[in-house]
Coordinates of C-alpha atoms in Angstrom, one line a residue:
M1 CA 39.7 27.4 10.6
T2 CA 40.3 27.1 7.2
N3 CA 43.4 24.2 8.2
D4 CA 40.3 22.5 10.4
I5 CA 38.6 22.1 7.6
M6 CA 41.2 21.7 5.3
D7 CA 42.3 18.7 8.0
R8 CA 38.9 16.9 7.9
N9 CA 39.0 16.8 4.2
N10 CA 42.1 15.3 3.8
L11 CA 41.2 12.7 6.7
M12 CA 38.0 12.0 5.1
R13 CA 40.3 11.7 1.4
N14 CA 42.7 9.5 3.2
W15 CA 40.3 7.2 4.9
F16 CA 38.4 6.5 1.3
N17 CA 40.9 6.5 -0.5
N18 CA 43.2 3.7 1.5
D19 CA 41.2 1.0 0.4
S20 CA 42.7 -1.6 3.8
W21 CA 39.5 -1.1 5.4
M22 CA 37.6 -2.4 1.7
N23 CA 39.6 -5.2 2.0
N24 CA 38.1 -6.7 5.0
L25 CA 33.7 -6.5 3.4
P26 CA 34.2 -9.6 1.5
S27 CA 34.7 -11.5 4.6
M28 CA 31.3 -9.8 6.3
F29 CA 29.1 -10.9 3.5
E30 CA 30.7 -14.7 3.3
N31 CA 27.6 -17.0 2.1
N32 CA 25.9 -14.1 0.6
F33 CA 25.3 -13.7 -2.9
P34 CA 26.6 -11.0 -4.4
E35 CA 24.1 -7.8 -5.0
D36 CA 24.1 -8.3 -8.6
S37 CA 22.7 -11.9 -8.7
T38 CA 19.2 -10.6 -8.3
L39 CA 16.7 -13.6 -9.8
K40 CA 16.8 -12.1 -13.7
T41 CA 13.5 -12.5 -14.8
D42 CA 11.0 -12.6 -17.9
I43 CA 7.2 -12.1 -17.6
K44 CA 4.9 -12.1 -20.1
E45 CA 1.0 -11.3 -19.6
T46 CA -1.8 -12.8 -22.0
D47 CA -5.2 -12.2 -21.9
K48 CA -5.3 -16.3 -20.3
N49 CA -2.1 -16.6 -18.3
Y50 CA 1.6 -15.2 -17.2
E51 CA 4.3 -17.0 -17.6
V52 CA 7.1 -16.4 -15.7
H53 CA 10.6 -17.2 -16.1
V54 CA 13.5 -16.8 -13.9
D55 CA 16.9 -17.7 -14.7
M56 CA 18.1 -19.9 -11.4
P57 CA 21.3 -21.5 -12.7
A58 CA 23.5 -24.2 -10.6
F59 CA 19.8 -24.3 -8.1
D60 CA 19.3 -27.8 -7.4
K61 CA 15.4 -28.2 -8.1
K62 CA 14.7 -29.9 -4.0
D63 CA 16.2 -26.0 -3.3
I64 CA 13.8 -23.8 -4.9
D65 CA 10.5 -23.0 -3.0
I66 CA 7.5 -20.9 -4.9
N67 CA 4.6 -19.9 -3.4
Y68 CA 1.4 -18.1 -4.3
N69 CA -0.3 -15.5 -1.6
N70 CA -2.7 -12.3 -1.8
D71 CA -1.7 -12.4 -5.3
I72 CA 2.0 -12.1 -4.6
L73 CA 4.8 -14.8 -6.1
T74 CA 7.1 -15.5 -3.7
V75 CA 10.6 -17.4 -5.8
S76 CA 13.1 -18.4 -3.1
G77 CA 15.9 -20.9 -3.5
H78 CA 19.4 -21.7 -1.7
R79 CA 22.8 -22.9 -2.6
D80 CA 24.8 -24.7 -0.9
S81 CA 28.4 -23.8 -0.5
F82 CA 30.9 -25.2 -2.9
N83 CA 33.0 -28.0 -2.4
D84 CA 36.2 -26.6 -4.6
H85 CA 35.8 -23.1 -2.9
N86 CA 38.4 -23.7 -0.7
D87 CA 41.8 -22.8 -1.8
K88 CA 44.5 -25.2 0.9
N89 CA 46.7 -24.9 -1.9
G90 CA 46.9 -21.2 -2.8
D91 CA 45.7 -21.4 -7.1
M92 CA 42.6 -19.8 -6.4
I93 CA 43.2 -16.1 -8.4
M94 CA 40.0 -15.2 -8.6
S95 CA 35.9 -16.6 -7.4
E96 CA 32.8 -15.3 -7.8
R97 CA 30.1 -18.0 -7.5
S98 CA 28.7 -17.5 -4.1
S99 CA 26.4 -19.5 -1.6
G100 CA 23.2 -18.9 0.2
R101 CA 19.8 -17.7 -0.2
V102 CA 17.8 -15.2 -3.4
M103 CA 14.1 -14.4 -2.8
R104 CA 12.1 -12.7 -5.1
Q105 CA 8.6 -11.4 -5.3
Y106 CA 6.0 -11.0 -8.0
H107 CA 2.5 -8.9 -7.8
L108 CA 0.6 -10.8 -10.1
P109 CA -3.1 -10.4 -9.5
A110 CA -6.3 -13.1 -10.1
V111 CA -4.4 -16.2 -10.5
D112 CA -6.3 -19.3 -10.6
I113 CA -4.2 -20.7 -7.4
N114 CA -5.3 -24.5 -8.0
N115 CA -4.1 -24.4 -11.3
I116 CA -0.2 -23.1 -11.1
K117 CA 2.1 -25.6 -13.2
A118 CA 5.8 -25.2 -12.8
N119 CA 8.9 -26.3 -13.8
Y120 CA 13.1 -26.2 -14.2
D121 CA 15.0 -27.0 -16.6
N122 CA 18.5 -25.7 -18.0
G123 CA 18.5 -23.5 -15.2
V124 CA 15.7 -22.1 -15.8
L125 CA 12.1 -21.9 -13.8
K126 CA 8.9 -21.7 -16.0
I127 CA 6.2 -21.1 -13.4
D128 CA 2.7 -20.9 -15.6
L129 CA -0.2 -18.7 -14.1
P130 CA -3.7 -19.2 -15.2
K131 CA -6.0 -16.2 -14.4
M132 CA -9.4 -16.9 -12.5
E133 CA -12.1 -16.4 -15.4
K134 CA -13.2 -12.5 -15.4
K135 CA -16.0 -12.9 -12.4
V136 CA -19.1 -10.1 -12.8
D137 CA -18.5 -7.3 -10.5
P138 CA -21.5 -7.8 -7.8
S139 CA -21.6 -4.0 -7.3
H140 CA -24.2 -1.5 -9.6
H141 CA -23.5 2.5 -8.8
I142 CA -27.0 4.0 -8.4
D143 CA -27.7 7.4 -9.0
I144 CA -29.7 9.6 -6.4
D145 CA -32.9 11.9 -7.9

């Protein structure tokens, strides 16, 4: 019995230590952004607005989509493959740039949807979301005698 357990442990150790199966992983995820390419974001809140800055380097403005619905701001974009990604001569020694689609959502309540403004400059998307003026709560608590 002990030998069976040892054999199973060795089998698992050999399988995980053998990186040949991992060499095929990049092809499975081709045309997708790597996990660490999440849209890096700064959000500032004041009494009057939210200011959102999203790093989106190497995106074309026409390939960025911004939506606000049900208190959720959604920023998405896609990049087509790079023309110089193909390595016909075998000269490429490293390639980290990627293509594909990215998306991120942010919960930002009570925004005046008619006055949202966005600007894209030098790889940074800036979105200004003015808050709605505070509404008076029409509810009223009634004490029971």
